[in-house]
Tab-separated table of C-alpha atoms in Angstrom:
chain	number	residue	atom	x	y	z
A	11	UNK	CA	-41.591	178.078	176.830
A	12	UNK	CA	-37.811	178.882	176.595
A	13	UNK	CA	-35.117	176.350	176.178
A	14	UNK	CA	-31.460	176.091	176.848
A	15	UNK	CA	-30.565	174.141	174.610
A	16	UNK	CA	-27.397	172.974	171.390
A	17	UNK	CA	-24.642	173.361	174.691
A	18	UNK	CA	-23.203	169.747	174.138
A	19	UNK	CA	-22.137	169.193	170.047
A	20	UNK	CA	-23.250	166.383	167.694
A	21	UNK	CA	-26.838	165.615	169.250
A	22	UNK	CA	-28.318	166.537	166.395
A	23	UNK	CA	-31.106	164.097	166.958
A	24	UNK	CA	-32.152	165.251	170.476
A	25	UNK	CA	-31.973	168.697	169.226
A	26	UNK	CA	-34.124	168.722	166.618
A	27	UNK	CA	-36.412	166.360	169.174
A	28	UNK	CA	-36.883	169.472	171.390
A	29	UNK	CA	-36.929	172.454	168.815
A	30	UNK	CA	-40.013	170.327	167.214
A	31	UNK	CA	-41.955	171.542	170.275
A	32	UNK	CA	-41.273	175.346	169.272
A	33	UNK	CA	-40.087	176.911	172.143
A	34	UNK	CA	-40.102	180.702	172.731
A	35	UNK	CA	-36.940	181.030	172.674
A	36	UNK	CA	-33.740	179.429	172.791
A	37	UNK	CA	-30.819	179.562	175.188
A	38	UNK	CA	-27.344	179.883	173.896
A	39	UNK	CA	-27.573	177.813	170.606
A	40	UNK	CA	-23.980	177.160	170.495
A	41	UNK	CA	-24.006	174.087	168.812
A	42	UNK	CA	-26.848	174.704	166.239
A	43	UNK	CA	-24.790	175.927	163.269
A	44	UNK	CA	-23.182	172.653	161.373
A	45	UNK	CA	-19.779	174.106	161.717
A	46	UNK	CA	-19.949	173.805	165.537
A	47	UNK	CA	-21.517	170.337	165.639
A	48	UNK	CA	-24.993	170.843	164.772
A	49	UNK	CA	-26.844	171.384	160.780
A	50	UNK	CA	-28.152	173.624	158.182
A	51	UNK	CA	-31.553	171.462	159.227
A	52	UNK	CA	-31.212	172.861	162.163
A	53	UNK	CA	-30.378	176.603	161.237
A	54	UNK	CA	-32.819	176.601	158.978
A	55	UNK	CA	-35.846	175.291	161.209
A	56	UNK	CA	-34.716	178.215	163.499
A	57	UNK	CA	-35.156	180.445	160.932
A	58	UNK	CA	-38.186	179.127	159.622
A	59	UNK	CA	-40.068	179.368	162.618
A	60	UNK	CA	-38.431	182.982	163.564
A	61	UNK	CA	-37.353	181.084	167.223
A	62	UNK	CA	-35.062	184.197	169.061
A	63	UNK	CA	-31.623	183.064	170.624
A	64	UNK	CA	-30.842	184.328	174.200
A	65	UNK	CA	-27.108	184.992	173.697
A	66	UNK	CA	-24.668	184.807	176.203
A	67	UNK	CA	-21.073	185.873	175.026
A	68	UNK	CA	-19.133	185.327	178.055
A	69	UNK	CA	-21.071	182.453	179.539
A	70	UNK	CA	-19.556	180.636	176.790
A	71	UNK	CA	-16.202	182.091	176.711
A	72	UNK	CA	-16.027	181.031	180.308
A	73	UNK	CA	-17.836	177.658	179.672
A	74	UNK	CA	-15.356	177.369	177.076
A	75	UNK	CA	-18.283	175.979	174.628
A	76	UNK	CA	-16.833	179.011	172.686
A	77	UNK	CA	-13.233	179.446	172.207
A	78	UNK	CA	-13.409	183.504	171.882
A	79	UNK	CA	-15.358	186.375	171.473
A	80	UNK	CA	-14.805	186.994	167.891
A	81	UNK	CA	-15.684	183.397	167.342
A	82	UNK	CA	-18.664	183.508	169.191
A	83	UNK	CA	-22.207	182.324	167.192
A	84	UNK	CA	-23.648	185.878	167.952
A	85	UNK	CA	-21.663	186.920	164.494
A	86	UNK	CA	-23.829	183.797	162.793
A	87	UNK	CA	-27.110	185.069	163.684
A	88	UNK	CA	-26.319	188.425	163.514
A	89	UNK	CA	-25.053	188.470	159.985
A	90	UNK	CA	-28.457	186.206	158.849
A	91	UNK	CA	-30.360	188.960	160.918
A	92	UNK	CA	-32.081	186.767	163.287
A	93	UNK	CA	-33.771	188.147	166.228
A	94	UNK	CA	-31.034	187.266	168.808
A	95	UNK	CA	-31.273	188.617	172.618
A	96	UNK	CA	-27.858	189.432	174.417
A	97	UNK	CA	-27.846	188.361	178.256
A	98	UNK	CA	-25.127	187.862	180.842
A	99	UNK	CA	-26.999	183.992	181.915
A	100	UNK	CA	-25.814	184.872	185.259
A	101	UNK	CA	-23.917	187.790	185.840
A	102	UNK	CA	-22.652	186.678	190.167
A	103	UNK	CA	-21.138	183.509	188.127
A	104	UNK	CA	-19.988	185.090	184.849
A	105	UNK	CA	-18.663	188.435	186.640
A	106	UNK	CA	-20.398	190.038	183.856
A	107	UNK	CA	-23.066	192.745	183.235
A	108	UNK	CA	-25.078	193.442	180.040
A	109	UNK	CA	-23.788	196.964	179.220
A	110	UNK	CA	-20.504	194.947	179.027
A	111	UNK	CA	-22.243	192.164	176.854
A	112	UNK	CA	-23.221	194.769	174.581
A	113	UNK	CA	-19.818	196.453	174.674
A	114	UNK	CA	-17.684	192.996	173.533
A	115	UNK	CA	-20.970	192.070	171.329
A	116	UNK	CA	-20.049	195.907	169.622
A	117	UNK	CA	-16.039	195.335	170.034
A	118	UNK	CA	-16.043	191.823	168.665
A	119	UNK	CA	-18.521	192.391	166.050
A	120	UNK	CA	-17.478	195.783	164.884
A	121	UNK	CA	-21.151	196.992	165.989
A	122	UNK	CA	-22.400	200.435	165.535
A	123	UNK	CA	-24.224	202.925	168.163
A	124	UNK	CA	-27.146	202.160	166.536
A	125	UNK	CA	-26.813	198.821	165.880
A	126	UNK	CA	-26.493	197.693	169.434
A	127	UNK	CA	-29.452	199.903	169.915
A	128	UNK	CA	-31.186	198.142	167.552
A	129	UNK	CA	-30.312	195.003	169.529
A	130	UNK	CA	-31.459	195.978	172.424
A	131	UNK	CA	-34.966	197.616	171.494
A	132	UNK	CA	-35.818	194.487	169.056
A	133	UNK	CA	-35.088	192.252	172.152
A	134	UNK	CA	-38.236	193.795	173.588
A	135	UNK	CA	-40.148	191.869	171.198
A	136	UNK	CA	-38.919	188.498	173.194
A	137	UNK	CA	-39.201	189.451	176.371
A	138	UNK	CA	-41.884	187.010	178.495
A	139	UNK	CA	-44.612	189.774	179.453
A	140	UNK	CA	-48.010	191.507	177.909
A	141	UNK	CA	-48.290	192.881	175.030
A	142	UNK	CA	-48.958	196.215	177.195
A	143	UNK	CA	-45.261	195.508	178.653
A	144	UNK	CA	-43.660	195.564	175.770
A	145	UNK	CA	-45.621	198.755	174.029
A	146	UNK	CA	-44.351	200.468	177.434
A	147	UNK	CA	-40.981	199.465	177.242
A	148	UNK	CA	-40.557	200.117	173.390
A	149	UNK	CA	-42.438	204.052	174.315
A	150	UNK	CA	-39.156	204.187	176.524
A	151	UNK	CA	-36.793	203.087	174.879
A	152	UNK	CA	-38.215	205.340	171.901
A	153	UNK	CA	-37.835	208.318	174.854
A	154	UNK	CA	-34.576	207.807	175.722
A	155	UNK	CA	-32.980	206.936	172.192
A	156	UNK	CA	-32.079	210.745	171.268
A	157	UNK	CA	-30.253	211.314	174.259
A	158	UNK	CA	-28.269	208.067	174.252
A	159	UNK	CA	-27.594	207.889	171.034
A	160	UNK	CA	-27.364	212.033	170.506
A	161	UNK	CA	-29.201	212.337	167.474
């Protein structure tokens, strides 16, 4: 069960309400982390439980739940290493693709080749399919990492 949920600040209550049912993932997140309105309680059930965060850079720059890319929660979770999933939420609205949420993810976040690789590939490991799915997608991904990444 996904959720989309910590979009509206200081309902810290309600929040923890709905992560106690331990949903697959969560959408955006924004106001989780207790210096945007939410709580280490919070962060650190999200942790606990290893919950993945669907992350949607310019959703919330254009939202304006976010005031800027470089302030964006992706650098949170990214720098605590939690599995986090970059996604456009709706690219016709947001005017956005996901090669381009990678590229400001990798501009913002001073992100290497192979880290954004890394992003991608481990975001296999949330998608909602089979196992078989996802041991097909990571065999292709595995394929096609020497020639994107030229190693």
């Amino acid at each position: 069960m996904p959720s989309l949920l910590f979009e509206i600040p200081n309902l810290k209550k309600e929040t923890q309400v709905l992560l106690d049912l331990l949903p697959d993932r969560i959408g955006h997140g924004t106001f989780l982390n207790s210096s945007e309105g939410g709580s280490l309680d919070l962060v650190d059930f999200v942790r606990k439980h290893q919950i993945p965060l669907e992350l949607c850079l310019t959703s919330n720059i254009k939202s304006r739940t976010v005031p800027s890319y470089d302030q964006h929660h992706f650098g949170f979770w990214h720098s605590i290493a939690h599995p986090s999933v970059i996604c456009t939420d709706d690219k016709g609205v947001f005017a956005t693709h996901l090669s381009q949420e990678y590229q400001l993810a990798a501009e913002n976040f001073n992100l290497t080749p192979s880290q954004v690789w890394d992003l991608s590939y481990e975001s296999i490991d949330y998608i909602f399919a089979s196992d078989s799915t996802r041991s097909e997608l990571k065999r292709k991904w595995n394929h096609l990492k020497p020639t994107v990444l030229h190693f």
